[in-house]
GROMACS .gro file of N, CA and C in nm:
model
  483
    1MET      N    1  -2.458  21.345   5.183
    1MET     CA    2  -2.382  21.285   5.302
    1MET      C    3  -2.399  21.210   5.377
    2GLN      N    4  -2.279  21.069   5.330
    2GLN     CA    5  -2.285  20.974   5.441
    2GLN      C    6  -2.211  20.935   5.499
    3CYS      N    7  -2.274  20.788   5.555
    3CYS     CA    8  -2.100  20.791   5.689
    3CYS      C    9  -2.184  20.655   5.747
    4VAL      N   10  -2.090  20.621   5.773
    4VAL     CA   11  -2.111  20.439   5.866
    4VAL      C   12  -2.081  20.394   5.951
    5ARG      N   13  -2.195  20.404   6.018
    5ARG     CA   14  -2.214  20.369   6.243
    5ARG      C   15  -2.191  20.214   6.199
    6ILE      N   16  -2.090  20.146   6.293
    6ILE     CA   17  -2.155  20.039   6.342
    6ILE      C   18  -2.054  20.070   6.501
    7GLY      N   19  -2.143  20.004   6.553
    7GLY     CA   20  -2.201  20.072   6.703
    7GLY      C   21  -2.222  20.210   6.705
    8SER      N   22  -2.145  20.209   6.807
    8SER     CA   23  -2.126  20.384   6.878
    8SER      C   24  -1.990  20.405   6.828
    9SER      N   25  -1.964  20.372   6.680
    9SER     CA   26  -1.817  20.452   6.614
    9SER      C   27  -1.872  20.490   6.479
   10LEU      N   28  -1.894  20.625   6.441
   10LEU     CA   29  -1.922  20.653   6.276
   10LEU      C   30  -1.787  20.703   6.198
   11SER      N   31  -1.766  20.683   6.144
   11SER     CA   32  -1.678  20.701   5.982
   11SER      C   33  -1.679  20.880   5.968
   12SER      N   34  -1.609  20.889   5.896
   12SER     CA   35  -1.608  21.005   5.814
   12SER      C   36  -1.691  21.011   5.710
   13TYR      N   37  -1.748  21.187   5.695
   13TYR     CA   38  -1.874  21.205   5.637
   13TYR      C   39  -1.777  21.191   5.515
   14CYS      N   40  -1.846  21.142   5.343
   14CYS     CA   41  -1.808  21.172   5.243
   14CYS      C   42  -1.977  21.182   5.138
   15LYS      N   43  -1.893  21.272   5.009
   15LYS     CA   44  -2.051  21.341   4.928
   15LYS      C   45  -2.067  21.167   4.860
   16VAL      N   46  -2.245  21.178   4.833
   16VAL     CA   47  -2.257  21.069   4.777
   16VAL      C   48  -2.354  21.094   4.632
   17LEU      N   49  -2.237  21.087   4.536
   17LEU     CA   50  -2.267  21.165   4.387
   17LEU      C   51  -2.398  21.111   4.295
   18SER      N   52  -2.389  20.983   4.318
   18SER     CA   53  -2.493  20.889   4.291
   18SER      C   54  -2.590  20.805   4.369
   19GLY      N   55  -2.690  20.716   4.332
   19GLY     CA   56  -2.733  20.582   4.399
   19GLY      C   57  -2.773  20.662   4.575
   20VAL      N   58  -2.752  20.494   4.626
   20VAL     CA   59  -2.901  20.458   4.745
   20VAL      C   60  -2.840  20.416   4.827
   21PRO      N   61  -2.768  20.419   4.936
   21PRO     CA   62  -2.778  20.376   5.031
   21PRO      C   63  -2.826  20.234   5.039
   22GLN      N   64  -2.718  20.107   5.035
   22GLN     CA   65  -2.765  19.992   5.047
   22GLN      C   66  -2.848  19.899   5.141
   23GLY      N   67  -2.984  19.856   5.163
   23GLY     CA   68  -3.126  19.828   5.202
   23GLY      C   69  -3.180  19.953   5.234
   24ASN      N   70  -3.181  20.052   5.195
   24ASN     CA   71  -3.263  20.145   5.252
   24ASN      C   72  -3.422  20.075   5.191
   25VAL      N   73  -3.533  20.160   5.218
   25VAL     CA   74  -3.686  20.146   5.164
   25VAL      C   75  -3.704  20.149   5.086
   26LEU      N   76  -3.630  20.282   5.033
   26LEU     CA   77  -3.711  20.306   4.944
   26LEU      C   78  -3.600  20.261   4.772
   27GLY      N   79  -3.482  20.235   4.778
   27GLY     CA   80  -3.404  20.146   4.745
   27GLY      C   81  -3.512  20.106   4.599
   28PRO      N   82  -3.599  20.003   4.624
   28PRO     CA   83  -3.692  19.974   4.510
   28PRO      C   84  -3.742  20.082   4.463
   29VAL      N   85  -3.842  20.121   4.561
   29VAL     CA   86  -3.903  20.171   4.417
   29VAL      C   87  -3.801  20.293   4.392
   30LEU      N   88  -3.764  20.361   4.440
   30LEU     CA   89  -3.656  20.420   4.315
   30LEU      C   90  -3.658  20.360   4.228
   31PHE      N   91  -3.532  20.274   4.278
   31PHE     CA   92  -3.532  20.150   4.133
   31PHE      C   93  -3.583  20.143   4.008
   32VAL      N   94  -3.722  20.150   4.057
   32VAL     CA   95  -3.844  20.058   3.919
   32VAL      C   96  -3.834  20.176   3.920
   33ILE      N   97  -3.817  20.335   3.934
   33ILE     CA   98  -3.885  20.494   3.928
   33ILE      C   99  -3.763  20.465   3.833
   34TYR      N  100  -3.637  20.463   3.835
   34TYR     CA  101  -3.578  20.473   3.754
   34TYR      C  102  -3.518  20.412   3.617
   35VAL      N  103  -3.565  20.292   3.638
   35VAL     CA  104  -3.611  20.232   3.523
   35VAL      C  105  -3.731  20.212   3.404
   36ASN      N  106  -3.824  20.273   3.469
   36ASN     CA  107  -3.935  20.214   3.466
   36ASN      C  108  -3.986  20.214   3.275
   37ASP      N  109  -3.907  20.368   3.191
   37ASP     CA  110  -3.913  20.386   3.130
   37ASP      C  111  -3.860  20.296   2.973
   38ILE      N  112  -3.790  20.193   3.069
   38ILE     CA  113  -3.719  20.098   2.948
   38ILE      C  114  -3.818  20.001   2.865
   39VAL      N  115  -3.954  20.030   2.923
   39VAL     CA  116  -4.058  19.934   2.817
   39VAL      C  117  -4.089  20.009   2.692
   40ASP      N  118  -4.048  20.183   2.722
   40ASP     CA  119  -4.084  20.247   2.578
   40ASP      C  120  -3.933  20.189   2.497
   41CYS      N  121  -3.896  20.157   2.514
   41CYS     CA  122  -3.784  20.053   2.442
   41CYS      C  123  -3.804  20.012   2.326
   42ALA      N  124  -3.972  19.943   2.352
   42ALA     CA  125  -3.980  19.829   2.246
   42ALA      C  126  -4.092  19.871   2.120
   43ALA      N  127  -4.009  19.787   1.992
   43ALA     CA  128  -4.103  19.839   1.899
   43ALA      C  129  -4.200  19.747   1.935
   44HIS      N  130  -4.310  19.805   1.764
   44HIS     CA  131  -4.448  19.743   1.796
   44HIS      C  132  -4.453  19.618   1.800
   45SER      N  133  -4.539  19.524   1.885
   45SER     CA  134  -4.549  19.431   1.872
   45SER      C  135  -4.436  19.367   1.967
   46VAL      N  136  -4.365  19.445   1.992
   46VAL     CA  137  -4.219  19.358   2.061
   46VAL      C  138  -4.267  19.367   2.246
   47CYS      N  139  -4.248  19.273   2.362
   47CYS     CA  140  -4.371  19.297   2.479
   47CYS      C  141  -4.238  19.352   2.515
   48VAL      N  142  -4.267  19.380   2.687
   48VAL     CA  143  -4.127  19.401   2.772
   48VAL      C  144  -4.208  19.411   2.906
   49LYS      N  145  -4.116  19.288   2.979
   49LYS     CA  146  -4.213  19.246   3.112
   49LYS      C  147  -4.107  19.248   3.170
   50MET      N  148  -4.132  19.293   3.298
   50MET     CA  149  -3.997  19.379   3.427
   50MET      C  150  -4.034  19.308   3.547
   51PHE      N  151  -3.957  19.298   3.580
   51PHE     CA  152  -3.952  19.267   3.769
   51PHE      C  153  -3.832  19.233   3.867
   52ALA      N  154  -3.859  19.343   3.915
   52ALA     CA  155  -3.741  19.403   4.013
   52ALA      C  156  -3.617  19.430   3.884
   53ASP      N  157  -3.490  19.308   3.885
   53ASP     CA  158  -3.401  19.397   3.828
   53ASP      C  159  -3.374  19.322   3.651
   54HIS      N  160  -3.494  19.220   3.623
   54HIS     CA  161  -3.505  19.158   3.540
   54HIS      C  162  -3.642  19.163   3.477
   55THR      N  163  -3.570  19.159   3.339
   55THR     CA  164  -3.658  19.205   3.247
   55THR      C  165  -3.642  19.078   3.109
   56LYS      N  166  -3.728  19.090   3.074
   56LYS     CA  167  -3.797  18.960   2.918
   56LYS      C  168  -3.824  19.038   2.808
   57VAL      N  169  -3.810  19.098   2.673
   57VAL     CA  170  -3.808  19.085   2.556
   57VAL      C  171  -3.900  18.976   2.480
   58TYR      N  172  -4.069  18.987   2.448
   58TYR     CA  173  -4.058  18.858   2.396
   58TYR      C  174  -4.156  18.904   2.287
   59THR      N  175  -4.154  18.876   2.157
   59THR     CA  176  -4.276  18.928   2.045
   59THR      C  177  -4.277  18.697   2.010
   60VAL      N  178  -4.362  18.745   1.900
   60VAL     CA  179  -4.407  18.662   1.828
   60VAL      C  180  -4.355  18.646   1.650
   61ILE      N  181  -4.259  18.613   1.673
   61ILE     CA  182  -4.198  18.614   1.489
   61ILE      C  183  -4.272  18.550   1.371
   62CYS      N  184  -4.396  18.614   1.319
   62CYS     CA  185  -4.387  18.557   1.173
   62CYS      C  186  -4.339  18.540   1.056
   63ASP      N  187  -4.201  18.617   1.081
   63ASP     CA  188  -4.118  18.681   0.934
   63ASP      C  189  -3.994  18.770   0.967
   64GLU      N  190  -3.873  18.786   0.882
   64GLU     CA  191  -3.777  18.822   0.923
   64GLU      C  192  -3.803  18.985   0.990
   65CYS      N  193  -3.914  19.087   0.962
   65CYS     CA  194  -3.976  19.173   0.944
   65CYS      C  195  -3.922  19.231   1.105
   66PHE      N  196  -3.994  19.068   1.162
   66PHE     CA  197  -4.027  19.043   1.349
   66PHE      C  198  -3.898  19.072   1.445
   67SER      N  199  -3.785  18.968   1.346
   67SER     CA  200  -3.714  18.949   1.414
   67SER      C  201  -3.621  19.051   1.389
   68ASP      N  202  -3.641  19.211   1.323
   68ASP     CA  203  -3.573  19.286   1.324
   68ASP      C  204  -3.594  19.358   1.382
   69ARG      N  205  -3.748  19.390   1.448
   69ARG     CA  206  -3.818  19.422   1.582
   69ARG      C  207  -3.764  19.362   1.672
   70LEU      N  208  -3.702  19.260   1.713
   70LEU     CA  209  -3.664  19.231   1.848
   70LEU      C  210  -3.553  19.276   1.864
   71GLN      N  211  -3.465  19.302   1.785
   71GLN     CA  212  -3.289  19.339   1.740
   71GLN      C  213  -3.288  19.496   1.787
   72SER      N  214  -3.369  19.535   1.726
   72SER     CA  215  -3.385  19.687   1.749
   72SER      C  216  -3.441  19.732   1.855
   73SER      N  217  -3.536  19.646   1.946
   73SER     CA  218  -3.583  19.648   2.051
   73SER      C  219  -3.437  19.623   2.154
   74LEU      N  220  -3.411  19.527   2.101
   74LEU     CA  221  -3.233  19.546   2.246
   74LEU      C  222  -3.134  19.622   2.193
   75ASP      N  223  -3.135  19.629   2.049
   75ASP     CA  224  -3.031  19.735   2.043
   75ASP      C  225  -3.065  19.908   2.160
   76TYR      N  226  -3.230  19.942   2.146
   76TYR     CA  227  -3.245  20.094   2.188
   76TYR      C  228  -3.217  20.050   2.343
   77ILE      N  229  -3.236  19.922   2.438
   77ILE     CA  230  -3.244  19.888   2.554
   77ILE      C  231  -3.039  19.901   2.553
   78CYS      N  232  -2.980  19.845   2.480
   78CYS     CA  233  -2.838  19.911   2.497
   78CYS      C  234  -2.797  20.025   2.491
   79SER      N  235  -2.875  20.044   2.440
   79SER     CA  236  -2.888  20.232   2.442
   79SER      C  237  -2.898  20.320   2.485
   80TRP      N  238  -2.995  20.291   2.592
   80TRP     CA  239  -3.087  20.355   2.696
   80TRP      C  240  -3.016  20.296   2.799
   81SER      N  241  -2.953  20.200   2.845
   81SER     CA  242  -2.854  20.124   2.959
   81SER      C  243  -2.758  20.242   2.950
   82ASP      N  244  -2.746  20.286   2.824
   82ASP     CA  245  -2.515  20.329   2.864
   82ASP      C  246  -2.556  20.415   2.862
   83TYR      N  247  -2.678  20.577   2.794
   83TYR     CA  248  -2.712  20.657   2.887
   83TYR      C  249  -2.734  20.727   2.986
   84TRP      N  250  -2.831  20.611   3.076
   84TRP     CA  251  -2.811  20.631   3.191
   84TRP      C  252  -2.739  20.585   3.278
   85GLN      N  253  -2.612  20.478   3.225
   85GLN     CA  254  -2.535  20.437   3.311
   85GLN      C  255  -2.597  20.330   3.399
   86LEU      N  256  -2.656  20.255   3.342
   86LEU     CA  257  -2.698  20.077   3.397
   86LEU      C  258  -2.606  19.980   3.314
   87LYS      N  259  -2.564  19.940   3.374
   87LYS     CA  260  -2.396  19.809   3.346
   87LYS      C  261  -2.541  19.690   3.292
   88LEU      N  262  -2.518  19.682   3.209
   88LEU     CA  263  -2.628  19.509   3.075
   88LEU      C  264  -2.486  19.369   3.120
   89SER      N  265  -2.536  19.270   3.211
   89SER     CA  266  -2.464  19.171   3.215
   89SER      C  267  -2.512  19.095   3.083
   90PRO      N  268  -2.453  19.080   2.933
   90PRO     CA  269  -2.493  18.992   2.868
   90PRO      C  270  -2.475  18.887   2.861
   91SER      N  271  -2.396  18.834   2.932
   91SER     CA  272  -2.333  18.690   2.986
   91SER      C  273  -2.457  18.602   3.053
   92LYS      N  274  -2.507  18.694   3.138
   92LYS     CA  275  -2.667  18.648   3.171
   92LYS      C  276  -2.774  18.623   3.085
   93CYS      N  277  -2.799  18.647   2.955
   93CYS     CA  278  -2.862  18.692   2.906
   93CYS      C  279  -2.930  18.601   2.733
   94THR      N  280  -3.017  18.532   2.750
   94THR     CA  281  -2.998  18.462   2.661
   94THR      C  282  -3.137  18.478   2.569
   95TYR      N  283  -3.165  18.328   2.416
   95TYR     CA  284  -3.293  18.370   2.404
   95TYR      C  285  -3.306  18.239   2.369
   96MET      N  286  -3.474  18.242   2.344
   96MET     CA  287  -3.523  18.115   2.329
   96MET      C  288  -3.663  18.103   2.256
   97ASN      N  289  -3.626  17.998   2.111
   97ASN     CA  290  -3.777  18.026   2.009
   97ASN      C  291  -3.919  17.906   2.131
   98SER      N  292  -3.958  17.982   2.133
   98SER     CA  293  -4.105  17.887   2.198
   98SER      C  294  -4.219  17.862   2.120
   99SER      N  295  -4.268  17.745   2.127
   99SER     CA  296  -4.359  17.706   1.947
   99SER      C  297  -4.423  17.572   2.044
  100ARG      N  298  -4.630  17.568   2.041
  100ARG     CA  299  -4.599  17.434   2.059
  100ARG      C  300  -4.630  17.370   1.975
  101VAL      N  301  -4.560  17.376   1.805
  101VAL     CA  302  -4.573  17.288   1.801
  101VAL      C  303  -4.369  17.263   1.764
  102ASN      N  304  -4.411  17.177   1.584
  102ASN     CA  305  -4.250  17.162   1.589
  102ASN      C  306  -4.182  17.370   1.530
  103SER      N  307  -4.007  17.354   1.639
  103SER     CA  308  -4.008  17.514   1.593
  103SER      C  309  -3.879  17.471   1.470
  104ALA      N  310  -3.859  17.381   1.429
  104ALA     CA  311  -3.780  17.389   1.296
  104ALA      C  312  -3.801  17.484   1.247
  105SER      N  313  -3.945  17.475   1.200
  105SER     CA  314  -3.972  17.588   1.089
  105SER      C  315  -3.940  17.766   1.171
  106PHE      N  316  -3.895  17.782   1.229
  106PHE     CA  317  -3.771  17.923   1.259
  106PHE      C  318  -3.686  17.923   1.189
  107PRO      N  319  -3.688  18.080   1.155
  107PRO     CA  320  -3.560  18.095   1.112
  107PRO      C  321  -3.474  18.087   1.185
  108ASP      N  322  -3.316  18.109   1.140
  108ASP     CA  323  -3.232  18.079   1.189
  108ASP      C  324  -3.104  18.261   1.244
  109VAL      N  325  -3.150  18.261   1.325
  109VAL     CA  326  -3.157  18.429   1.301
  109VAL      C  327  -3.066  18.421   1.502
  110LYS      N  328  -2.963  18.527   1.476
  110LYS     CA  329  -2.936  18.539   1.616
  110LYS      C  330  -2.976  18.640   1.709
  111TYR      N  331  -2.921  18.631   1.749
  111TYR     CA  332  -2.940  18.781   1.842
  111TYR      C  333  -2.860  18.909   1.953
  112ASN      N  334  -2.828  19.008   1.943
  112ASN     CA  335  -2.749  19.060   1.990
  112ASN      C  336  -2.791  19.152   2.105
  113VAL      N  337  -2.702  19.139   2.204
  113VAL     CA  338  -2.726  19.257   2.270
  113VAL      C  339  -2.605  19.322   2.383
  114CYS      N  340  -2.584  19.447   2.350
  114CYS     CA  341  -2.441  19.535   2.395
  114CYS      C  342  -2.308  19.443   2.303
  115SER      N  343  -2.322  19.407   2.168
  115SER     CA  344  -2.206  19.347   2.078
  115SER      C  345  -2.174  19.196   2.069
  116SER      N  346  -2.268  19.166   2.199
  116SER     CA  347  -2.267  19.044   2.235
  116SER      C  348  -2.346  18.950   2.212
  117SER      N  349  -2.374  18.834   2.145
  117SER     CA  350  -2.412  18.739   2.110
  117SER      C  351  -2.500  18.645   2.174
  118LEU      N  352  -2.615  18.646   2.147
  118LEU     CA  353  -2.661  18.594   2.244
  118LEU      C  354  -2.716  18.391   2.205
  119PRO      N  355  -2.709  18.317   2.337
  119PRO     CA  356  -2.678  18.232   2.319
  119PRO      C  357  -2.823  18.123   2.335
  120SER      N  358  -2.859  18.073   2.254
  120SER     CA  359  -3.003  18.012   2.239
  120SER      C  360  -2.989  17.908   2.310
  121VAL      N  361  -3.162  17.867   2.361
  121VAL     CA  362  -3.143  17.774   2.464
  121VAL      C  363  -3.247  17.700   2.472
  122SER      N  364  -3.282  17.591   2.496
  122SER     CA  365  -3.403  17.484   2.477
  122SER      C  366  -3.467  17.502   2.603
  123THR      N  367  -3.432  17.524   2.739
  123THR     CA  368  -3.492  17.518   2.828
  123THR      C  369  -3.468  17.674   2.934
  124VAL      N  370  -3.576  17.710   3.026
  124VAL     CA  371  -3.473  17.872   3.111
  124VAL      C  372  -3.563  17.858   3.206
  125THR      N  373  -3.572  17.943   3.270
  125THR     CA  374  -3.616  17.989   3.397
  125THR      C  375  -3.664  18.106   3.448
  126ASP      N  376  -3.839  18.112   3.504
  126ASP     CA  377  -3.859  18.197   3.514
  126ASP      C  378  -3.917  18.228   3.629
  127LEU      N  379  -3.845  18.305   3.706
  127LEU     CA  380  -3.956  18.306   3.891
  127LEU      C  381  -3.970  18.189   3.927
  128GLY      N  382  -3.868  18.068   3.896
  128GLY     CA  383  -3.809  17.947   3.963
  128GLY      C  384  -3.902  17.792   3.901
  129VAL      N  385  -3.953  17.883   3.752
  129VAL     CA  386  -4.021  17.786   3.726
  129VAL      C  387  -3.921  17.765   3.633
  130ARG      N  388  -3.914  17.651   3.561
  130ARG     CA  389  -3.876  17.601   3.428
  130ARG      C  390  -3.940  17.493   3.332
  131TYR      N  391  -3.893  17.607   3.198
  131TYR     CA  392  -4.049  17.549   3.065
  131TYR      C  393  -3.918  17.506   3.012
  132ASP      N  394  -3.960  17.486   2.915
  132ASP     CA  395  -3.888  17.410   2.754
  132ASP      C  396  -4.036  17.485   2.653
  133THR      N  397  -3.895  17.451   2.529
  133THR     CA  398  -3.945  17.534   2.374
  133THR      C  399  -4.102  17.514   2.354
  134HIS      N  400  -4.156  17.413   2.411
  134HIS     CA  401  -4.259  17.423   2.390
  134HIS      C  402  -4.382  17.391   2.506
  135PHE      N  403  -4.366  17.498   2.601
  135PHE     CA  404  -4.419  17.547   2.702
  135PHE      C  405  -4.458  17.415   2.802
  136SER      N  406  -4.334  17.299   2.775
  136SER     CA  407  -4.361  17.178   2.886
  136SER      C  408  -4.346  17.210   2.999
  137PHE      N  409  -4.362  17.189   3.156
  137PHE     CA  410  -4.337  17.185   3.244
  137PHE      C  411  -4.227  17.032   3.300
  138ARG      N  412  -4.199  16.998   3.186
  138ARG     CA  413  -4.162  16.879   3.178
  138ARG      C  414  -4.004  16.828   3.234
  139PRO      N  415  -3.964  17.008   3.283
  139PRO     CA  416  -3.802  17.019   3.280
  139PRO      C  417  -3.837  17.080   3.452
  140HIS      N  418  -3.898  17.114   3.492
  140HIS     CA  419  -3.962  17.192   3.598
  140HIS      C  420  -3.953  17.074   3.713
  141ILE      N  421  -4.032  17.002   3.607
  141ILE     CA  422  -4.110  16.854   3.734
  141ILE      C  423  -3.987  16.746   3.745
  142ASN      N  424  -3.891  16.713   3.639
  142ASN     CA  425  -3.757  16.602   3.651
  142ASN      C  426  -3.648  16.720   3.755
  143ASN      N  427  -3.643  16.815   3.766
  143ASN     CA  428  -3.599  16.859   3.847
  143ASN      C  429  -3.615  16.864   3.983
  144ILE      N  430  -3.755  16.885   4.083
  144ILE     CA  431  -3.842  16.881   4.130
  144ILE      C  432  -3.844  16.732   4.180
  145VAL      N  433  -3.828  16.614   4.111
  145VAL     CA  434  -3.814  16.507   4.109
  145VAL      C  435  -3.674  16.463   4.145
  146SER      N  436  -3.613  16.524   4.110
  146SER     CA  437  -3.434  16.466   4.128
  146SER      C  438  -3.414  16.519   4.279
  147LYS      N  439  -3.407  16.682   4.328
  147LYS     CA  440  -3.430  16.708   4.429
  147LYS      C  441  -3.500  16.584   4.529
  148ALA      N  442  -3.566  16.562   4.535
  148ALA     CA  443  -3.646  16.495   4.604
  148ALA      C  444  -3.603  16.332   4.639
  149SER      N  445  -3.599  16.283   4.538
  149SER     CA  446  -3.495  16.202   4.539
  149SER      C  447  -3.389  16.167   4.603
  150HIS      N  448  -3.268  16.260   4.541
  150HIS     CA  449  -3.188  16.284   4.627
  150HIS      C  450  -3.181  16.315   4.780
  151ARG      N  451  -3.264  16.381   4.862
  151ARG     CA  452  -3.301  16.423   5.001
  151ARG      C  453  -3.357  16.250   5.062
  152ALA      N  454  -3.437  16.150   4.970
  152ALA     CA  455  -3.476  16.100   5.059
  152ALA      C  456  -3.354  15.966   5.053
  153GLU      N  457  -3.269  15.954   4.960
  153GLU     CA  458  -3.181  15.844   4.980
  153GLU      C  459  -3.085  15.926   5.118
  154LEU      N  460  -3.034  16.056   5.108
  154LEU     CA  461  -2.978  16.102   5.198
  154LEU      C  462  -3.021  16.052   5.347
  155ILE      N  463  -3.192  16.054   5.330
  155ILE     CA  464  -3.240  16.018   5.474
  155ILE      C  465  -3.255  15.889   5.500
  156LEU      N  466  -3.243  15.867   5.393
  156LEU     CA  467  -3.222  15.654   5.375
  156LEU      C  468  -3.082  15.643   5.462
  157LYS      N  469  -2.985  15.672   5.439
  157LYS     CA  470  -2.853  15.638   5.473
  157LYS      C  471  -2.825  15.705   5.633
  158CYS      N  472  -2.926  15.760   5.665
  158CYS     CA  473  -2.891  15.788   5.834
  158CYS      C  474  -2.929  15.712   5.921
  159PHE      N  475  -3.020  15.534   5.865
  159PHE     CA  476  -3.041  15.463   5.926
  159PHE      C  477  -2.953  15.329   5.867
  160THR      N  478  -2.991  15.258   5.975
  160THR     CA  479  -2.903  15.124   5.958
  160THR      C  480  -2.983  15.054   5.998
  161THR      N  481  -2.975  14.906   5.849
  161THR     CA  482  -3.022  14.795   5.873
  161THR      C  483  -2.947  14.658   5.941
   0.00000   0.00000   0.00000
């Protein structure tokens, strides 16, 4: 049972069928326990990394078999999320072919999450750091320089000459 308290007023009690009240200190721990078995979805050679409610799935693609394993892992994640009633956001999902060499050698493979085709991207932001397909941090550096330049211009406008 749960109710809402504002000041000294209480709402009527209602049954809570699932979930954890927002702001509860156990919420993040219970969520991690709830989703922790999603890493078992990975096919051989496919890695799954999680941080809070973000999940990254990746592998080294040597041939078509590795692409199939990656898609199989994505399919399993969709099945897992349906089974546990945890809605995914395919619109927030992308894929990137990363390489230190020419990425033209990658096969033209399309990946899907929950029947939604994933767009291929050339840069990605991971935990606040932006990098490109060659693992260069140039997009991150350019972004920081652009923000600093914009702020310097704003400060300069504050002064009259």
